[in-house]
Amino acid sequence: MPFWGLQKQLGIDVDSWLLRQSMPQPQRQAAACHAFEREWVECGHGLGQTRARRECQLEYEDFMECMKRTKLAKRLRTILEQRDKMTKEGKYTPPHMDEDEPRP
């Protein structure tokens, strides 16, 4: 606990500036990855940087996946490659959308 409550006296909250998802959002709705970031910060609070990296790795990976969607992109790329491979082999034909037929 600080000797002076400087943040409180000045009316600022530096902690919310440090967190990406905790900033004021439009429409006052929580950001998409706010819960993941909150879990990660709560896990590492008071542990120290070295222990937090080791013990909170899963929370950090969940937060980064929510932010960057790298695992989702890799999965989609694999699915599209498989589809292209099956199309070349003749095992799969993509559905054709005729412009004349109305969509359901």
Short mmCIF file of N, CA, C and O in Angstrom, two decimals:
data_model
loop_
_atom_site.label_atom_id
_atom_site.label_comp_id
_atom_site.label_asym_id
_atom_site.label_seq_id
_atom_site.Cartn_x
_atom_site.Cartn_y
_atom_site.Cartn_z
N MET A 1 0.85 -1.19 0.00
CA MET A 1 0.00 0.00 0.00
C MET A 1 0.89 1.23 0.00
O MET A 1 1.79 1.36 0.81
N PRO A 2 0.66 2.16 -0.91
CA PRO A 2 1.52 3.34 -0.99
C PRO A 2 1.31 4.26 0.22
O PRO A 2 0.26 4.29 0.83
N PHE A 3 2.34 5.00 0.52
CA PHE A 3 2.28 5.93 1.63
C PHE A 3 1.26 7.03 1.35
O PHE A 3 0.46 7.39 2.20
N TRP A 4 1.31 7.58 0.14
CA TRP A 4 0.31 8.56 -0.27
C TRP A 4 -0.59 7.92 -1.30
O TRP A 4 -0.13 7.20 -2.18
N GLY A 5 -1.86 8.19 -1.22
CA GLY A 5 -2.80 7.70 -2.23
C GLY A 5 -2.80 8.65 -3.41
O GLY A 5 -3.80 9.33 -3.67
N LEU A 6 -1.66 8.73 -4.13
CA LEU A 6 -1.50 9.72 -5.18
C LEU A 6 -2.50 9.53 -6.31
O LEU A 6 -3.07 10.50 -6.81
N GLN A 7 -2.72 8.28 -6.73
CA GLN A 7 -3.69 8.04 -7.81
C GLN A 7 -5.07 8.53 -7.40
O GLN A 7 -5.78 9.15 -8.18
N LYS A 8 -5.44 8.24 -6.16
CA LYS A 8 -6.76 8.63 -5.67
C LYS A 8 -6.86 10.14 -5.55
O LYS A 8 -7.89 10.74 -5.89
N GLN A 9 -5.80 10.78 -5.08
CA GLN A 9 -5.81 12.23 -4.92
C GLN A 9 -5.91 12.95 -6.26
O GLN A 9 -6.58 13.96 -6.38
N LEU A 10 -5.23 12.41 -7.27
CA LEU A 10 -5.26 13.04 -8.59
C LEU A 10 -6.47 12.62 -9.41
O LEU A 10 -6.73 13.18 -10.47
N GLY A 11 -7.17 11.60 -8.95
CA GLY A 11 -8.36 11.16 -9.67
C GLY A 11 -8.04 10.39 -10.94
O GLY A 11 -8.79 10.44 -11.91
N ILE A 12 -6.91 9.68 -10.94
CA ILE A 12 -6.55 8.87 -12.10
C ILE A 12 -6.46 7.41 -11.68
O ILE A 12 -6.33 7.10 -10.51
N ASP A 13 -6.53 6.53 -12.68
CA ASP A 13 -6.40 5.10 -12.41
C ASP A 13 -5.40 4.53 -13.40
O ASP A 13 -5.77 4.17 -14.52
N VAL A 14 -4.14 4.49 -13.00
CA VAL A 14 -3.06 4.03 -13.88
C VAL A 14 -3.25 2.56 -14.23
O VAL A 14 -2.91 2.14 -15.33
N ASP A 15 -3.80 1.77 -13.31
CA ASP A 15 -3.96 0.35 -13.56
C ASP A 15 -4.83 0.08 -14.78
O ASP A 15 -4.55 -0.82 -15.56
N SER A 16 -5.88 0.86 -14.97
CA SER A 16 -6.74 0.62 -16.13
C SER A 16 -6.04 1.02 -17.42
O SER A 16 -6.38 0.53 -18.49
N TRP A 17 -5.06 1.93 -17.36
CA TRP A 17 -4.31 2.28 -18.56
C TRP A 17 -3.39 1.14 -18.98
O TRP A 17 -3.07 1.00 -20.15
N LEU A 18 -2.94 0.35 -18.01
CA LEU A 18 -2.00 -0.72 -18.31
C LEU A 18 -2.69 -1.92 -18.95
O LEU A 18 -2.06 -2.71 -19.64
N LEU A 19 -3.97 -2.09 -18.71
CA LEU A 19 -4.70 -3.23 -19.23
C LEU A 19 -5.42 -2.85 -20.52
O LEU A 19 -6.11 -1.83 -20.57
N ARG A 20 -5.31 -3.66 -21.53
CA ARG A 20 -5.88 -3.33 -22.83
C ARG A 20 -7.41 -3.33 -22.82
O ARG A 20 -8.04 -2.49 -23.40
N GLN A 21 -7.99 -4.32 -22.19
CA GLN A 21 -9.43 -4.51 -22.26
C GLN A 21 -10.18 -3.74 -21.18
O GLN A 21 -11.40 -3.71 -21.19
N SER A 22 -9.50 -3.13 -20.23
CA SER A 22 -10.17 -2.45 -19.13
C SER A 22 -10.44 -0.99 -19.42
O SER A 22 -11.01 -0.30 -18.59
N MET A 23 -10.02 -0.51 -20.56
CA MET A 23 -10.25 0.89 -20.89
C MET A 23 -11.75 1.10 -21.13
O MET A 23 -12.47 0.16 -21.44
N PRO A 24 -12.22 2.32 -20.98
CA PRO A 24 -13.64 2.58 -21.24
C PRO A 24 -14.00 2.19 -22.67
O PRO A 24 -13.33 2.58 -23.62
N GLN A 25 -15.05 1.42 -22.81
CA GLN A 25 -15.47 0.91 -24.11
C GLN A 25 -16.70 1.68 -24.60
O GLN A 25 -17.50 2.16 -23.80
N PRO A 26 -16.88 1.78 -25.91
CA PRO A 26 -18.10 2.41 -26.41
C PRO A 26 -19.32 1.59 -26.01
O PRO A 26 -19.24 0.38 -25.87
N GLN A 27 -20.41 2.24 -25.80
CA GLN A 27 -21.67 1.60 -25.39
C GLN A 27 -21.57 0.99 -24.00
O GLN A 27 -22.44 0.24 -23.60
N ARG A 28 -20.48 1.25 -23.28
CA ARG A 28 -20.28 0.76 -21.91
C ARG A 28 -20.42 -0.76 -21.78
O ARG A 28 -20.88 -1.27 -20.78
N GLN A 29 -20.04 -1.50 -22.81
CA GLN A 29 -20.04 -2.96 -22.77
C GLN A 29 -18.61 -3.44 -22.61
O GLN A 29 -17.68 -2.84 -23.15
N ALA A 30 -18.45 -4.53 -21.90
CA ALA A 30 -17.10 -5.08 -21.72
C ALA A 30 -16.53 -5.54 -23.05
O ALA A 30 -17.26 -6.02 -23.92
N ALA A 31 -15.24 -5.39 -23.20
CA ALA A 31 -14.57 -5.82 -24.42
C ALA A 31 -14.62 -7.34 -24.53
O ALA A 31 -14.82 -8.04 -23.54
N ALA A 32 -14.42 -7.85 -25.73
CA ALA A 32 -14.57 -9.28 -25.99
C ALA A 32 -13.61 -10.14 -25.15
O ALA A 32 -13.99 -11.19 -24.66
N CYS A 33 -12.40 -9.69 -24.97
CA CYS A 33 -11.40 -10.50 -24.27
C CYS A 33 -11.16 -10.03 -22.84
O CYS A 33 -10.18 -10.43 -22.21
N HIS A 34 -12.03 -9.21 -22.33
CA HIS A 34 -11.86 -8.65 -20.99
C HIS A 34 -11.79 -9.74 -19.93
O HIS A 34 -10.94 -9.68 -19.03
N ALA A 35 -12.63 -10.74 -20.01
CA ALA A 35 -12.65 -11.81 -19.00
C ALA A 35 -11.34 -12.59 -19.01
O ALA A 35 -10.81 -12.93 -17.93
N PHE A 36 -10.79 -12.87 -20.19
CA PHE A 36 -9.53 -13.60 -20.28
C PHE A 36 -8.38 -12.78 -19.70
O PHE A 36 -7.51 -13.31 -19.01
N GLU A 37 -8.37 -11.48 -20.00
CA GLU A 37 -7.31 -10.63 -19.47
C GLU A 37 -7.42 -10.53 -17.95
O GLU A 37 -6.42 -10.58 -17.23
N ARG A 38 -8.64 -10.43 -17.46
CA ARG A 38 -8.86 -10.32 -16.01
C ARG A 38 -8.36 -11.59 -15.29
O ARG A 38 -7.71 -11.52 -14.26
N GLU A 39 -8.66 -12.77 -15.87
CA GLU A 39 -8.18 -14.03 -15.28
C GLU A 39 -6.66 -14.07 -15.24
O GLU A 39 -6.07 -14.51 -14.26
N TRP A 40 -6.04 -13.63 -16.32
CA TRP A 40 -4.58 -13.64 -16.40
C TRP A 40 -3.97 -12.71 -15.36
O TRP A 40 -3.02 -13.07 -14.65
N VAL A 41 -4.52 -11.51 -15.23
CA VAL A 41 -3.99 -10.54 -14.27
C VAL A 41 -4.23 -11.03 -12.84
O VAL A 41 -3.34 -10.94 -12.00
N GLU A 42 -5.40 -11.57 -12.57
CA GLU A 42 -5.69 -12.07 -11.22
C GLU A 42 -4.80 -13.25 -10.86
O GLU A 42 -4.39 -13.40 -9.72
N CYS A 43 -4.49 -14.09 -11.83
CA CYS A 43 -3.61 -15.23 -11.58
C CYS A 43 -2.20 -14.77 -11.21
O CYS A 43 -1.61 -15.27 -10.27
N GLY A 44 -1.68 -13.79 -11.93
CA GLY A 44 -0.31 -13.35 -11.72
C GLY A 44 -0.14 -12.32 -10.64
O GLY A 44 0.99 -11.97 -10.28
N HIS A 45 -1.24 -11.82 -10.09
CA HIS A 45 -1.15 -10.76 -9.08
C HIS A 45 -0.41 -11.25 -7.83
O HIS A 45 -0.77 -12.25 -7.23
N GLY A 46 0.66 -10.57 -7.49
CA GLY A 46 1.40 -10.88 -6.28
C GLY A 46 2.39 -12.03 -6.38
O GLY A 46 3.03 -12.37 -5.40
N LEU A 47 2.51 -12.64 -7.55
CA LEU A 47 3.42 -13.78 -7.70
C LEU A 47 4.83 -13.36 -8.08
O LEU A 47 5.79 -14.06 -7.79
N GLY A 48 4.96 -12.27 -8.77
CA GLY A 48 6.25 -11.90 -9.32
C GLY A 48 6.32 -12.38 -10.76
O GLY A 48 5.64 -13.32 -11.16
N GLN A 49 7.15 -11.74 -11.54
CA GLN A 49 7.19 -11.99 -12.98
C GLN A 49 7.61 -13.43 -13.31
O GLN A 49 7.00 -14.08 -14.15
N THR A 50 8.62 -13.95 -12.66
CA THR A 50 9.13 -15.28 -12.98
C THR A 50 8.11 -16.36 -12.67
O THR A 50 7.82 -17.22 -13.51
N ARG A 51 7.55 -16.33 -11.47
CA ARG A 51 6.54 -17.33 -11.10
C ARG A 51 5.26 -17.18 -11.92
O ARG A 51 4.63 -18.16 -12.30
N ALA A 52 4.88 -15.94 -12.20
CA ALA A 52 3.65 -15.70 -12.96
C ALA A 52 3.77 -16.26 -14.37
O ALA A 52 2.81 -16.81 -14.90
N ARG A 53 4.94 -16.12 -14.99
CA ARG A 53 5.11 -16.67 -16.34
C ARG A 53 4.94 -18.18 -16.35
O ARG A 53 4.39 -18.75 -17.27
N ARG A 54 5.43 -18.83 -15.32
CA ARG A 54 5.36 -20.28 -15.25
C ARG A 54 3.97 -20.75 -14.84
O ARG A 54 3.41 -21.66 -15.43
N GLU A 55 3.40 -20.15 -13.82
CA GLU A 55 2.15 -20.64 -13.25
C GLU A 55 0.90 -20.14 -13.97
O GLU A 55 -0.15 -20.76 -13.86
N CYS A 56 1.00 -19.06 -14.70
CA CYS A 56 -0.18 -18.49 -15.36
C CYS A 56 -0.09 -18.60 -16.88
O CYS A 56 -0.70 -17.83 -17.61
N GLN A 57 0.67 -19.57 -17.36
CA GLN A 57 0.87 -19.75 -18.80
C GLN A 57 -0.45 -20.04 -19.52
O GLN A 57 -0.70 -19.50 -20.58
N LEU A 58 -1.30 -20.89 -18.95
CA LEU A 58 -2.57 -21.23 -19.59
C LEU A 58 -3.48 -20.01 -19.73
O LEU A 58 -4.11 -19.81 -20.78
N GLU A 59 -3.56 -19.19 -18.69
CA GLU A 59 -4.39 -17.99 -18.75
C GLU A 59 -3.87 -17.02 -19.80
O GLU A 59 -4.64 -16.42 -20.54
N TYR A 60 -2.53 -16.89 -19.88
CA TYR A 60 -1.94 -16.00 -20.87
C TYR A 60 -2.21 -16.50 -22.29
O TYR A 60 -2.54 -15.72 -23.17
N GLU A 61 -2.09 -17.82 -22.50
CA GLU A 61 -2.36 -18.38 -23.82
C GLU A 61 -3.82 -18.16 -24.22
O GLU A 61 -4.11 -17.86 -25.38
N ASP A 62 -4.74 -18.33 -23.28
CA ASP A 62 -6.15 -18.08 -23.58
C ASP A 62 -6.38 -16.62 -23.97
O ASP A 62 -7.12 -16.33 -24.91
N PHE A 63 -5.75 -15.71 -23.24
CA PHE A 63 -5.89 -14.28 -23.54
C PHE A 63 -5.34 -13.95 -24.92
O PHE A 63 -5.98 -13.25 -25.71
N MET A 64 -4.15 -14.48 -25.23
CA MET A 64 -3.55 -14.20 -26.54
C MET A 64 -4.36 -14.82 -27.68
O MET A 64 -4.48 -14.23 -28.75
N GLU A 65 -4.94 -16.00 -27.45
CA GLU A 65 -5.78 -16.62 -28.48
C GLU A 65 -7.02 -15.76 -28.73
O GLU A 65 -7.44 -15.58 -29.87
N CYS A 66 -7.59 -15.23 -27.68
CA CYS A 66 -8.76 -14.36 -27.83
C CYS A 66 -8.39 -13.09 -28.59
O CYS A 66 -9.16 -12.64 -29.43
N MET A 67 -7.21 -12.55 -28.34
CA MET A 67 -6.79 -11.31 -28.99
C MET A 67 -6.38 -11.53 -30.45
O MET A 67 -6.76 -10.77 -31.33
N LYS A 68 -5.61 -12.58 -30.71
CA LYS A 68 -5.00 -12.74 -32.04
C LYS A 68 -5.66 -13.80 -32.91
O LYS A 68 -5.49 -13.80 -34.12
N ARG A 69 -6.36 -14.76 -32.31
CA ARG A 69 -7.05 -15.83 -33.03
C ARG A 69 -6.11 -16.66 -33.89
O ARG A 69 -6.46 -17.08 -35.00
N THR A 70 -4.90 -16.94 -33.41
CA THR A 70 -3.92 -17.69 -34.19
C THR A 70 -4.30 -19.16 -34.34
O THR A 70 -4.14 -19.73 -35.42
N LYS A 71 -4.81 -19.78 -33.27
CA LYS A 71 -5.20 -21.19 -33.37
C LYS A 71 -6.40 -21.36 -34.30
O LYS A 71 -6.47 -22.32 -35.06
N LEU A 72 -7.32 -20.42 -34.25
CA LEU A 72 -8.49 -20.46 -35.13
C LEU A 72 -8.07 -20.32 -36.59
O LEU A 72 -8.55 -21.06 -37.46
N ALA A 73 -7.14 -19.40 -36.87
CA ALA A 73 -6.66 -19.21 -38.24
C ALA A 73 -5.94 -20.45 -38.74
O ALA A 73 -6.11 -20.86 -39.90
N LYS A 74 -5.14 -21.08 -37.88
CA LYS A 74 -4.42 -22.29 -38.27
C LYS A 74 -5.40 -23.42 -38.58
O LYS A 74 -5.24 -24.15 -39.56
N ARG A 75 -6.43 -23.55 -37.76
CA ARG A 75 -7.44 -24.59 -37.97
C ARG A 75 -8.19 -24.36 -39.28
O ARG A 75 -8.42 -25.28 -40.07
N LEU A 76 -8.56 -23.11 -39.54
CA LEU A 76 -9.26 -22.78 -40.79
C LEU A 76 -8.38 -23.05 -42.00
O LEU A 76 -8.85 -23.59 -43.01
N ARG A 77 -7.09 -22.71 -41.90
CA ARG A 77 -6.16 -22.97 -43.00
C ARG A 77 -6.06 -24.47 -43.28
O ARG A 77 -6.05 -24.90 -44.44
N THR A 78 -6.01 -25.29 -42.22
CA THR A 78 -5.93 -26.74 -42.37
C THR A 78 -7.19 -27.28 -43.05
O THR A 78 -7.11 -28.13 -43.94
N ILE A 79 -8.35 -26.77 -42.65
CA ILE A 79 -9.62 -27.21 -43.25
C ILE A 79 -9.66 -26.85 -44.73
O ILE A 79 -10.05 -27.68 -45.58
N LEU A 80 -9.24 -25.65 -45.08
CA LEU A 80 -9.25 -25.23 -46.49
C LEU A 80 -8.25 -26.03 -47.32
O LEU A 80 -8.54 -26.38 -48.48
N GLU A 81 -7.09 -26.33 -46.75
CA GLU A 81 -6.11 -27.16 -47.47
C GLU A 81 -6.66 -28.56 -47.72
O GLU A 81 -6.48 -29.12 -48.80
N GLN A 82 -7.33 -29.11 -46.73
CA GLN A 82 -7.93 -30.44 -46.87
C GLN A 82 -9.02 -30.42 -47.95
O GLN A 82 -9.14 -31.33 -48.76
N ARG A 83 -9.83 -29.36 -47.96
CA ARG A 83 -10.87 -29.23 -48.97
C ARG A 83 -10.27 -29.15 -50.38
O ARG A 83 -10.72 -29.82 -51.31
N ASP A 84 -9.21 -28.34 -50.52
CA ASP A 84 -8.56 -28.22 -51.83
C ASP A 84 -7.95 -29.54 -52.27
O ASP A 84 -8.03 -29.92 -53.45
N LYS A 85 -7.35 -30.27 -51.33
CA LYS A 85 -6.75 -31.57 -51.64
C LYS A 85 -7.83 -32.55 -52.11
O LYS A 85 -7.65 -33.26 -53.10
N MET A 86 -8.96 -32.60 -51.40
CA MET A 86 -10.04 -33.51 -51.76
C MET A 86 -10.67 -33.12 -53.10
O MET A 86 -11.08 -33.99 -53.87
N THR A 87 -10.73 -31.83 -53.38
CA THR A 87 -11.27 -31.37 -54.66
C THR A 87 -10.37 -31.81 -55.81
O THR A 87 -10.87 -32.26 -56.85
N LYS A 88 -9.05 -31.70 -55.64
CA LYS A 88 -8.12 -32.12 -56.68
C LYS A 88 -8.19 -33.62 -56.92
O LYS A 88 -8.04 -34.08 -58.05
N GLU A 89 -8.41 -34.39 -55.85
CA GLU A 89 -8.51 -35.85 -55.98
C GLU A 89 -9.86 -36.29 -56.54
O GLU A 89 -10.03 -37.45 -56.91
N GLY A 90 -10.82 -35.38 -56.57
CA GLY A 90 -12.15 -35.71 -57.09
C GLY A 90 -13.07 -36.33 -56.06
O GLY A 90 -14.13 -36.84 -56.40
N LYS A 91 -12.71 -36.29 -54.82
CA LYS A 91 -13.52 -36.87 -53.75
C LYS A 91 -14.56 -35.88 -53.22
O LYS A 91 -15.45 -36.27 -52.47
N TYR A 92 -14.43 -34.61 -53.57
CA TYR A 92 -15.33 -33.59 -53.05
C TYR A 92 -15.62 -32.58 -54.15
O TYR A 92 -14.72 -32.14 -54.85
N THR A 93 -16.88 -32.24 -54.29
CA THR A 93 -17.25 -31.17 -55.21
C THR A 93 -17.96 -30.09 -54.40
O THR A 93 -18.94 -30.38 -53.71
N PRO A 94 -17.46 -28.88 -54.47
CA PRO A 94 -18.09 -27.81 -53.69
C PRO A 94 -19.49 -27.52 -54.22
O PRO A 94 -19.75 -27.66 -55.42
N PRO A 95 -20.41 -27.15 -53.35
CA PRO A 95 -21.76 -26.84 -53.83
C PRO A 95 -21.74 -25.59 -54.70
O PRO A 95 -21.02 -24.64 -54.42
N HIS A 96 -22.52 -25.63 -55.75
CA HIS A 96 -22.58 -24.49 -56.67
C HIS A 96 -23.83 -23.70 -56.38
O HIS A 96 -24.92 -24.25 -56.25
N MET A 97 -23.68 -22.41 -56.30
CA MET A 97 -24.81 -21.53 -56.08
C MET A 97 -25.20 -20.92 -57.42
O MET A 97 -24.41 -20.17 -58.01
N ASP A 98 -26.35 -21.27 -57.92
CA ASP A 98 -26.84 -20.67 -59.13
C ASP A 98 -27.43 -19.31 -58.82
O ASP A 98 -28.13 -19.11 -57.84
N GLU A 99 -27.10 -18.35 -59.67
CA GLU A 99 -27.60 -17.00 -59.43
C GLU A 99 -29.10 -16.90 -59.69
O GLU A 99 -29.76 -16.02 -59.16
N ASP A 100 -29.63 -17.81 -60.52
CA ASP A 100 -31.05 -17.76 -60.86
C ASP A 100 -31.91 -18.28 -59.70
O ASP A 100 -33.05 -17.83 -59.53
N GLU A 101 -31.38 -19.23 -58.93
CA GLU A 101 -32.17 -19.80 -57.85
C GLU A 101 -32.11 -18.88 -56.62
O GLU A 101 -31.04 -18.43 -56.23
N PRO A 102 -33.27 -18.60 -56.03
CA PRO A 102 -33.24 -17.76 -54.83
C PRO A 102 -32.70 -18.55 -53.64
O PRO A 102 -32.85 -19.76 -53.56
N ARG A 103 -32.05 -17.85 -52.77
CA ARG A 103 -31.51 -18.49 -51.57
C ARG A 103 -32.64 -18.70 -50.56
O ARG A 103 -33.55 -17.87 -50.47
N PRO A 104 -32.59 -19.78 -49.82
CA PRO A 104 -33.66 -20.02 -48.84
C PRO A 104 -33.59 -19.04 -47.69
O PRO A 104 -32.64 -18.45 -47.39
#
